[in-house]
mmCIF file of C-alpha atoms in Angstrom:
data_model
loop_
_atom_site.group_PDB
_atom_site.id
_atom_site.type_symbol
_atom_site.label_atom_id
_atom_site.label_comp_id
_atom_site.label_asym_id
_atom_site.label_seq_id
_atom_site.Cartn_x
_atom_site.Cartn_y
_atom_site.Cartn_z
ATOM 1 C CA MET F 21 -110.151 16.452 146.689
ATOM 2 C CA SER F 22 -107.221 18.892 146.749
ATOM 3 C CA LEU F 23 -106.115 17.779 143.199
ATOM 4 C CA PHE F 24 -109.101 19.408 141.779
ATOM 5 C CA LYS F 25 -108.820 23.115 141.871
ATOM 6 C CA ASN F 26 -110.468 25.530 139.549
ATOM 7 C CA ILE F 27 -107.815 26.487 136.954
ATOM 8 C CA PHE F 28 -109.903 27.177 133.960
ATOM 9 C CA SER F 29 -112.258 30.178 133.349
ATOM 10 C CA LYS F 30 -115.860 29.430 133.509
ATOM 11 C CA ASP F 31 -116.196 29.574 129.706
ATOM 12 C CA LYS F 32 -113.232 27.286 129.044
ATOM 13 C CA LYS F 33 -114.644 24.732 131.530
ATOM 14 C CA GLU F 34 -118.032 24.893 129.949
ATOM 15 C CA THR F 35 -116.349 24.162 126.488
ATOM 16 C CA LEU F 36 -114.435 21.330 127.984
ATOM 17 C CA ASP F 37 -117.606 19.832 129.653
ATOM 18 C CA LYS F 38 -119.536 20.186 126.268
ATOM 19 C CA GLY F 39 -116.637 18.731 124.239
ATOM 20 C CA LEU F 40 -116.513 15.549 126.476
ATOM 21 C CA GLU F 41 -120.268 15.024 126.556
ATOM 22 C CA LYS F 42 -120.418 12.114 124.037
ATOM 23 C CA SER F 43 -117.515 10.360 125.855
ATOM 24 C CA LYS F 44 -119.054 10.868 129.328
ATOM 25 C CA THR F 45 -122.494 9.764 128.305
ATOM 26 C CA SER F 46 -121.094 6.581 126.722
ATOM 27 C CA PHE F 47 -118.876 5.768 129.690
ATOM 28 C CA PHE F 48 -121.498 6.306 132.287
ATOM 29 C CA GLY F 49 -124.083 4.315 130.305
ATOM 30 C CA LYS F 50 -121.660 1.427 130.391
ATOM 31 C CA LEU F 51 -120.774 1.904 133.908
ATOM 32 C CA SER F 52 -124.485 1.850 135.174
ATOM 33 C CA LYS F 53 -124.856 -1.475 133.407
ATOM 34 C CA ALA F 54 -121.695 -2.784 135.029
ATOM 35 C CA VAL F 55 -122.966 -2.021 138.582
ATOM 36 C CA ALA F 56 -126.616 -2.740 138.055
ATOM 37 C CA GLY F 57 -128.071 -4.647 140.890
ATOM 38 C CA LYS F 58 -124.824 -4.439 142.854
ATOM 39 C CA SER F 59 -124.509 -2.468 146.118
ATOM 40 C CA LYS F 60 -120.967 -3.346 146.897
ATOM 41 C CA VAL F 61 -117.732 -3.208 144.833
ATOM 42 C CA ASP F 62 -116.691 -6.930 144.480
ATOM 43 C CA ASP F 63 -114.583 -8.903 141.959
ATOM 44 C CA GLU F 64 -117.570 -9.048 139.557
ATOM 45 C CA VAL F 65 -117.922 -5.366 139.602
ATOM 46 C CA LEU F 66 -114.247 -4.809 139.084
ATOM 47 C CA ASP F 67 -114.253 -7.314 136.180
ATOM 48 C CA ASN F 68 -117.084 -5.335 134.548
ATOM 49 C CA LEU F 69 -115.403 -2.052 135.288
ATOM 50 C CA GLU F 70 -112.303 -3.362 133.526
ATOM 51 C CA GLU F 71 -114.430 -4.040 130.414
ATOM 52 C CA VAL F 72 -116.081 -0.699 130.752
ATOM 53 C CA LEU F 73 -112.548 1.156 130.718
ATOM 54 C CA VAL F 74 -111.027 -0.999 127.860
ATOM 55 C CA THR F 75 -114.159 -0.413 125.747
ATOM 56 C CA SER F 76 -114.025 3.324 126.479
ATOM 57 C CA ASP F 77 -110.515 3.340 124.764
ATOM 58 C CA VAL F 78 -108.550 3.933 127.980
ATOM 59 C CA GLY F 79 -106.251 1.157 126.798
ATOM 60 C CA VAL F 80 -105.465 -2.340 128.501
ATOM 61 C CA ASN F 81 -102.178 -1.265 130.345
ATOM 62 C CA THR F 82 -103.806 1.860 131.774
ATOM 63 C CA THR F 83 -106.950 0.036 132.611
ATOM 64 C CA LEU F 84 -104.957 -2.580 134.586
ATOM 65 C CA LYS F 85 -103.172 0.086 136.564
ATOM 66 C CA ILE F 86 -106.489 1.692 137.393
ATOM 67 C CA ILE F 87 -108.140 -1.554 138.459
ATOM 68 C CA GLU F 88 -105.071 -2.277 140.740
ATOM 69 C CA ARG F 89 -105.435 1.079 142.473
ATOM 70 C CA ILE F 90 -109.086 0.502 143.112
ATOM 71 C CA GLU F 91 -108.484 -3.106 144.347
ATOM 72 C CA VAL F 92 -105.975 -1.503 146.903
ATOM 73 C CA ARG F 93 -108.773 0.826 148.163
ATOM 74 C CA VAL F 94 -111.427 -1.939 148.310
ATOM 75 C CA SER F 95 -109.150 -4.231 150.325
ATOM 76 C CA ARG F 96 -108.273 -1.405 152.695
ATOM 77 C CA ASP F 97 -111.798 0.002 152.934
ATOM 78 C CA LYS F 98 -113.262 -3.506 153.347
ATOM 79 C CA TYR F 99 -116.787 -2.415 152.309
ATOM 80 C CA MET F 100 -117.073 -0.027 149.531
ATOM 81 C CA GLY F 101 -120.437 0.803 147.896
ATOM 82 C CA THR F 102 -120.887 0.966 144.026
ATOM 83 C CA GLU F 103 -122.321 4.643 144.617
ATOM 84 C CA GLU F 104 -118.891 5.538 145.494
ATOM 85 C CA LEU F 105 -117.269 4.212 142.272
ATOM 86 C CA ASN F 106 -117.473 7.469 140.287
ATOM 87 C CA LYS F 107 -115.672 9.320 143.008
ATOM 88 C CA ILE F 108 -113.127 6.693 143.452
ATOM 89 C CA LEU F 109 -112.423 6.545 139.616
ATOM 90 C CA ARG F 110 -112.103 10.238 139.442
ATOM 91 C CA GLU F 111 -109.565 10.299 142.236
ATOM 92 C CA GLU F 112 -107.496 7.287 141.179
ATOM 93 C CA ILE F 113 -107.249 8.341 137.572
ATOM 94 C CA ALA F 114 -106.170 11.838 138.535
ATOM 95 C CA GLY F 115 -103.695 10.209 140.870
ATOM 96 C CA LEU F 116 -102.390 7.941 138.129
ATOM 97 C CA LEU F 117 -101.991 10.869 135.674
ATOM 98 C CA SER F 118 -100.364 13.035 138.280
ATOM 99 C CA GLU F 119 -97.420 10.485 138.388
ATOM 100 C CA THR F 120 -96.705 10.856 134.720
ATOM 101 C CA HIS F 121 -95.871 14.439 133.711
ATOM 102 C CA VAL F 122 -96.636 17.936 134.920
ATOM 103 C CA GLY F 123 -99.647 19.400 133.129
ATOM 104 C CA GLU F 124 -101.219 22.106 135.123
ATOM 105 C CA ASP F 125 -100.714 25.040 132.673
ATOM 106 C CA ALA F 126 -103.833 26.859 131.828
ATOM 107 C CA ASP F 127 -102.551 29.019 128.973
ATOM 108 C CA PHE F 128 -100.555 28.856 125.833
ATOM 109 C CA SER F 129 -97.168 29.783 127.536
ATOM 110 C CA LEU F 130 -93.847 29.207 125.771
ATOM 111 C CA PRO F 131 -90.330 29.041 127.531
ATOM 112 C CA ALA F 132 -88.499 32.279 127.408
ATOM 113 C CA THR F 133 -85.067 30.608 127.087
ATOM 114 C CA HIS F 134 -84.742 30.912 123.316
ATOM 115 C CA LYS F 135 -86.181 32.943 120.373
ATOM 116 C CA PRO F 136 -87.672 31.898 118.159
ATOM 117 C CA HIS F 137 -89.253 28.900 119.798
ATOM 118 C CA VAL F 138 -89.451 26.336 116.927
ATOM 119 C CA ILE F 139 -92.256 23.768 116.930
ATOM 120 C CA MET F 140 -92.180 20.889 114.264
ATOM 121 C CA VAL F 141 -95.709 19.521 113.947
ATOM 122 C CA VAL F 142 -96.061 15.905 112.830
ATOM 123 C CA GLY F 143 -98.962 13.446 112.362
ATOM 124 C CA VAL F 144 -100.774 11.578 109.712
ATOM 125 C CA ASN F 145 -103.029 13.204 107.110
ATOM 126 C CA GLY F 146 -106.523 13.846 108.302
ATOM 127 C CA VAL F 147 -105.810 14.042 112.016
ATOM 128 C CA GLY F 148 -106.438 17.885 112.139
ATOM 129 C CA LYS F 149 -102.761 18.877 111.912
ATOM 130 C CA THR F 150 -103.063 21.933 109.823
ATOM 131 C CA THR F 151 -106.043 23.127 111.764
ATOM 132 C CA THR F 152 -104.180 22.569 115.079
ATOM 133 C CA ILE F 153 -101.359 24.779 113.681
ATOM 134 C CA GLY F 154 -103.784 27.518 112.738
ATOM 135 C CA LYS F 155 -105.445 27.534 116.156
ATOM 136 C CA LEU F 156 -102.049 27.547 117.928
ATOM 137 C CA ALA F 157 -101.003 30.445 115.759
ATOM 138 C CA LYS F 158 -104.144 32.383 116.715
ATOM 139 C CA GLN F 159 -103.507 31.520 120.545
ATOM 140 C CA PHE F 160 -99.887 32.582 120.307
ATOM 141 C CA LYS F 161 -100.760 35.809 118.449
ATOM 142 C CA ASP F 162 -103.356 36.696 120.924
ATOM 143 C CA LYS F 163 -100.523 36.494 123.658
ATOM 144 C CA GLY F 164 -98.765 39.225 121.778
ATOM 145 C CA LEU F 165 -96.135 36.854 120.193
ATOM 146 C CA LYS F 166 -94.931 37.228 116.539
ATOM 147 C CA VAL F 167 -95.751 33.960 114.726
ATOM 148 C CA VAL F 168 -94.369 32.542 111.515
ATOM 149 C CA LEU F 169 -95.834 29.394 109.662
ATOM 150 C CA GLY F 170 -93.887 27.044 107.405
ATOM 151 C CA ALA F 171 -95.706 24.936 104.877
ATOM 152 C CA GLY F 172 -93.452 21.884 104.958
ATOM 153 C CA ASP F 173 -96.004 19.417 103.923
ATOM 154 C CA THR F 174 -95.019 19.878 100.204
ATOM 155 C CA PHE F 175 -96.469 16.518 99.055
ATOM 156 C CA ARG F 176 -99.936 17.715 98.893
ATOM 157 C CA ALA F 177 -101.055 21.020 97.287
ATOM 158 C CA ALA F 178 -104.148 20.985 99.574
ATOM 159 C CA ALA F 179 -101.971 21.062 102.650
ATOM 160 C CA ILE F 180 -100.146 24.137 101.473
ATOM 161 C CA ASP F 181 -103.331 25.860 100.544
ATOM 162 C CA GLN F 182 -105.123 24.964 103.773
ATOM 163 C CA LEU F 183 -102.137 26.423 105.820
ATOM 164 C CA GLU F 184 -102.298 29.540 103.750
ATOM 165 C CA VAL F 185 -105.979 29.890 104.422
ATOM 166 C CA TRP F 186 -105.165 29.788 108.185
ATOM 167 C CA ALA F 187 -102.216 32.185 107.889
ATOM 168 C CA ASN F 188 -104.472 34.713 106.193
ATOM 169 C CA ARG F 189 -107.311 34.104 108.806
ATOM 170 C CA VAL F 190 -105.019 34.723 111.681
ATOM 171 C CA GLU F 191 -102.920 37.327 109.882
ATOM 172 C CA VAL F 192 -99.527 35.852 110.356
ATOM 173 C CA PRO F 193 -96.842 35.293 107.669
ATOM 174 C CA ILE F 194 -96.283 31.967 105.895
ATOM 175 C CA VAL F 195 -93.269 30.684 104.166
ATOM 176 C CA LYS F 196 -94.130 28.273 101.312
ATOM 177 C CA GLN F 197 -92.762 26.749 98.079
ATOM 178 C CA LYS F 198 -94.404 25.015 95.205
ATOM 179 C CA MET F 199 -95.763 21.409 95.667
ATOM 180 C CA GLY F 200 -93.013 18.825 95.579
ATOM 181 C CA SER F 201 -90.235 21.023 96.837
ATOM 182 C CA ASP F 202 -87.851 19.846 99.584
ATOM 183 C CA PRO F 203 -89.443 20.180 102.934
ATOM 184 C CA ALA F 204 -86.054 20.862 104.427
ATOM 185 C CA SER F 205 -85.760 23.831 102.131
ATOM 186 C CA VAL F 206 -88.965 25.185 103.320
ATOM 187 C CA ALA F 207 -88.004 24.718 106.915
ATOM 188 C CA PHE F 208 -84.626 26.468 106.252
ATOM 189 C CA ASP F 209 -86.354 29.512 104.629
ATOM 190 C CA THR F 210 -88.967 29.655 107.336
ATOM 191 C CA LEU F 211 -86.357 29.843 110.071
ATOM 192 C CA ASN F 212 -84.296 32.408 108.125
ATOM 193 C CA SER F 213 -87.496 34.595 107.677
ATOM 194 C CA ALA F 214 -88.282 34.130 111.414
ATOM 195 C CA VAL F 215 -84.836 35.194 112.665
ATOM 196 C CA ALA F 216 -84.751 38.189 110.198
ATOM 197 C CA ASP F 217 -88.260 39.287 111.458
ATOM 198 C CA ASP F 218 -87.370 38.711 115.197
ATOM 199 C CA ALA F 219 -90.224 36.183 115.472
ATOM 200 C CA ASP F 220 -91.084 34.685 118.803
ATOM 201 C CA VAL F 221 -92.529 31.269 117.624
ATOM 202 C CA VAL F 222 -92.340 29.178 114.451
ATOM 203 C CA LEU F 223 -94.702 26.380 113.550
ATOM 204 C CA ILE F 224 -93.534 23.993 110.816
ATOM 205 C CA ASP F 225 -96.007 21.717 109.151
ATOM 206 C CA THR F 226 -94.545 18.309 107.955
ATOM 207 C CA ALA F 227 -95.804 15.569 105.647
ATOM 208 C CA GLY F 228 -98.241 13.091 107.184
ATOM 209 C CA ARG F 229 -97.105 9.851 105.605
ATOM 210 C CA LEU F 230 -96.526 6.686 107.580
ATOM 211 C CA HIS F 231 -96.647 4.039 104.896
ATOM 212 C CA ASN F 232 -92.867 3.964 104.870
ATOM 213 C CA LYS F 233 -91.360 4.638 108.219
ATOM 214 C CA VAL F 234 -87.777 4.594 107.148
ATOM 215 C CA ASN F 235 -88.491 7.364 104.548
ATOM 216 C CA LEU F 236 -90.486 9.398 107.237
ATOM 217 C CA MET F 237 -87.568 9.003 109.745
ATOM 218 C CA ASN F 238 -85.032 10.127 107.042
ATOM 219 C CA GLU F 239 -87.127 13.106 106.024
ATOM 220 C CA LEU F 240 -87.832 14.352 109.589
ATOM 221 C CA THR F 241 -84.156 13.926 110.555
ATOM 222 C CA LYS F 242 -83.148 15.965 107.453
ATOM 223 C CA VAL F 243 -85.511 18.650 108.260
ATOM 224 C CA LYS F 244 -84.170 18.978 111.836
ATOM 225 C CA ARG F 245 -80.491 18.886 110.588
ATOM 226 C CA VAL F 246 -81.344 21.817 108.102
ATOM 227 C CA MET F 247 -83.155 23.837 110.678
ATOM 228 C CA GLN F 248 -80.101 23.606 112.966
ATOM 229 C CA LYS F 249 -78.050 25.459 110.396
ATOM 230 C CA VAL F 250 -80.235 28.514 111.230
ATOM 231 C CA VAL F 251 -81.185 27.915 114.850
ATOM 232 C CA PRO F 252 -78.751 25.410 116.385
ATOM 233 C CA ASP F 253 -81.017 23.703 118.979
ATOM 234 C CA ALA F 254 -84.156 23.678 116.665
ATOM 235 C CA PRO F 255 -86.657 22.183 116.868
ATOM 236 C CA HIS F 256 -87.352 23.016 120.560
ATOM 237 C CA GLU F 257 -90.509 20.944 120.335
ATOM 238 C CA VAL F 258 -91.959 18.111 118.104
ATOM 239 C CA LEU F 259 -95.673 18.182 118.428
ATOM 240 C CA LEU F 260 -97.555 14.979 117.421
ATOM 241 C CA VAL F 261 -101.215 15.590 116.461
ATOM 242 C CA LEU F 262 -103.526 12.595 117.005
ATOM 243 C CA ASP F 263 -107.235 12.243 116.147
ATOM 244 C CA GLY F 264 -109.087 11.229 119.334
ATOM 245 C CA SER F 265 -112.030 9.989 117.521
ATOM 246 C CA THR F 266 -109.967 6.934 116.155
ATOM 247 C CA GLY F 267 -109.462 5.599 119.617
ATOM 248 C CA GLN F 268 -107.037 2.736 119.710
ATOM 249 C CA ASN F 269 -105.716 3.720 116.261
ATOM 250 C CA ALA F 270 -104.405 6.895 117.938
ATOM 251 C CA PHE F 271 -102.175 4.637 120.155
ATOM 252 C CA GLU F 272 -100.885 2.929 116.976
ATOM 253 C CA GLN F 273 -100.067 6.325 115.386
ATOM 254 C CA ALA F 274 -98.326 7.432 118.539
ATOM 255 C CA LYS F 275 -96.156 4.144 118.646
ATOM 256 C CA GLU F 276 -95.186 4.560 115.029
ATOM 257 C CA PHE F 277 -94.186 8.309 115.143
ATOM 258 C CA THR F 278 -92.315 7.924 118.451
ATOM 259 C CA LYS F 279 -90.170 5.287 116.678
ATOM 260 C CA ALA F 280 -89.693 7.636 113.688
ATOM 261 C CA THR F 281 -88.757 10.736 115.517
ATOM 262 C CA GLU F 282 -88.214 12.185 119.000
ATOM 263 C CA VAL F 283 -91.665 13.353 119.886
ATOM 264 C CA THR F 284 -91.730 15.796 122.824
ATOM 265 C CA SER F 285 -95.499 16.694 123.232
ATOM 266 C CA LEU F 286 -98.893 15.531 121.879
ATOM 267 C CA ALA F 287 -102.140 17.186 120.782
ATOM 268 C CA VAL F 288 -105.300 15.085 120.754
ATOM 269 C CA THR F 289 -108.031 16.557 118.372
ATOM 270 C CA LYS F 290 -111.768 16.013 117.678
ATOM 271 C CA LEU F 291 -112.771 14.899 121.129
ATOM 272 C CA ASP F 292 -116.119 16.648 120.776
ATOM 273 C CA GLY F 293 -117.302 14.490 118.051
ATOM 274 C CA THR F 294 -116.622 11.132 119.698
ATOM 275 C CA ALA F 295 -117.281 8.814 122.518
ATOM 276 C CA LYS F 296 -113.596 7.807 122.628
ATOM 277 C CA GLY F 297 -112.420 10.591 124.878
ATOM 278 C CA GLY F 298 -111.041 7.961 127.226
ATOM 279 C CA VAL F 299 -108.012 7.547 124.874
ATOM 280 C CA VAL F 300 -106.546 10.751 126.373
ATOM 281 C CA ILE F 301 -106.234 9.053 129.708
ATOM 282 C CA GLY F 302 -104.450 5.954 128.185
ATOM 283 C CA ILE F 303 -102.264 8.086 125.848
ATOM 284 C CA SER F 304 -101.293 10.503 128.780
ATOM 285 C CA ASP F 305 -100.319 7.549 130.949
ATOM 286 C CA GLN F 306 -98.649 5.134 128.422
ATOM 287 C CA PHE F 307 -96.354 7.274 126.415
ATOM 288 C CA GLN F 308 -94.752 9.413 129.202
ATOM 289 C CA ILE F 309 -95.062 12.266 126.738
ATOM 290 C CA PRO F 310 -97.053 15.221 127.862
ATOM 291 C CA VAL F 311 -100.430 15.654 126.180
ATOM 292 C CA LYS F 312 -100.188 19.328 125.743
ATOM 293 C CA TYR F 313 -103.340 20.338 123.729
ATOM 294 C CA ILE F 314 -106.750 18.913 123.234
ATOM 295 C CA GLY F 315 -109.347 19.891 120.448
ATOM 296 C CA VAL F 316 -112.890 19.886 122.038
ATOM 297 C CA GLY F 317 -114.640 21.832 119.329
ATOM 298 C CA GLU F 318 -114.446 23.298 115.774
ATOM 299 C CA GLY F 319 -114.233 26.895 116.924
ATOM 300 C CA ILE F 320 -110.767 28.554 116.836
ATOM 301 C CA GLU F 321 -110.965 28.961 120.601
ATOM 302 C CA ASP F 322 -111.804 25.312 121.167
ATOM 303 C CA LEU F 323 -108.152 24.081 121.205
ATOM 304 C CA GLN F 324 -107.256 23.999 124.815
ATOM 305 C CA VAL F 325 -104.199 23.515 126.867
ATOM 306 C CA PHE F 326 -104.522 20.009 128.395
ATOM 307 C CA ASN F 327 -104.901 20.032 132.148
ATOM 308 C CA LYS F 328 -105.269 16.567 133.570
ATOM 309 C CA TYR F 329 -107.144 17.641 136.550
ATOM 310 C CA GLU F 330 -109.628 19.688 134.676
ATOM 311 C CA PHE F 331 -109.977 16.864 132.054
ATOM 312 C CA VAL F 332 -110.743 14.288 134.754
ATOM 313 C CA ASP F 333 -113.032 16.544 136.644
ATOM 314 C CA SER F 334 -115.138 17.227 133.563
ATOM 315 C CA PHE F 335 -115.045 13.533 132.553
ATOM 316 C CA PHE F 336 -116.382 12.302 135.734
ATOM 317 C CA ASN F 337 -118.622 15.256 136.625
ATOM 318 C CA ILE F 338 -122.330 14.082 136.489
#
């Protein structure tokens, strides 16, 4: 199918294949049971397929869209064998995702329209937010960009320390204050430092609290407002990090954060350790916000730019 073109390098593709292995094994185990003893795609097979997709964390709404698309093909083709189901799923899911947002980048590119490019990173504690910032810093630095980190999660000493470890590892500057400091003040200092240093990209960490959405909203709004005193159109991106291994809980976090602030892109982490990789398909479809990065391993190179076609190709490649 023309949608599936070789975009990734062989190494990146192998990493993606390996990272999705648990999800793929689980999905095809369920799929084989769903079509056992059946040679034709009929209503019973479609009902079973619906259950497989929902229990694979694709999400109810996205599952219904996929089933509808397959029903159209079944009615058009009259006879469709179950051995074709994998190929059809692959094509229809790729087709569905191609209607949402453009996502064909294969590298860590940034727009050249402003400098510095300011990314505010949000997400609850434990999703891999700080690790994602560190890995992004490494990728951007490897592209020859000057990177500055801002330790804006001032509510946990561990968050500041962990970001400093990453800054030292990647060898990029970090702006921090003591625990309990005003996060907006950290953001202000970080942007001033970045502008003075002629930096290309700024990554600002933020506190990962969701227990009080009003406080979170107020805090993030204040951080944005203070940033704009230094860089008028900052932040240029609000990146929400979600833990893919939590499945449907990742949907709930996405809902809450999109209510609390204007999220412009998503990163889904920890896909290598889970059978819930289908959540990426549902999140990509449901939120109309680009899934920009996925984490498919613990290595510093295992944060990848999300490409929907490569992802679907790896997921359904048996």
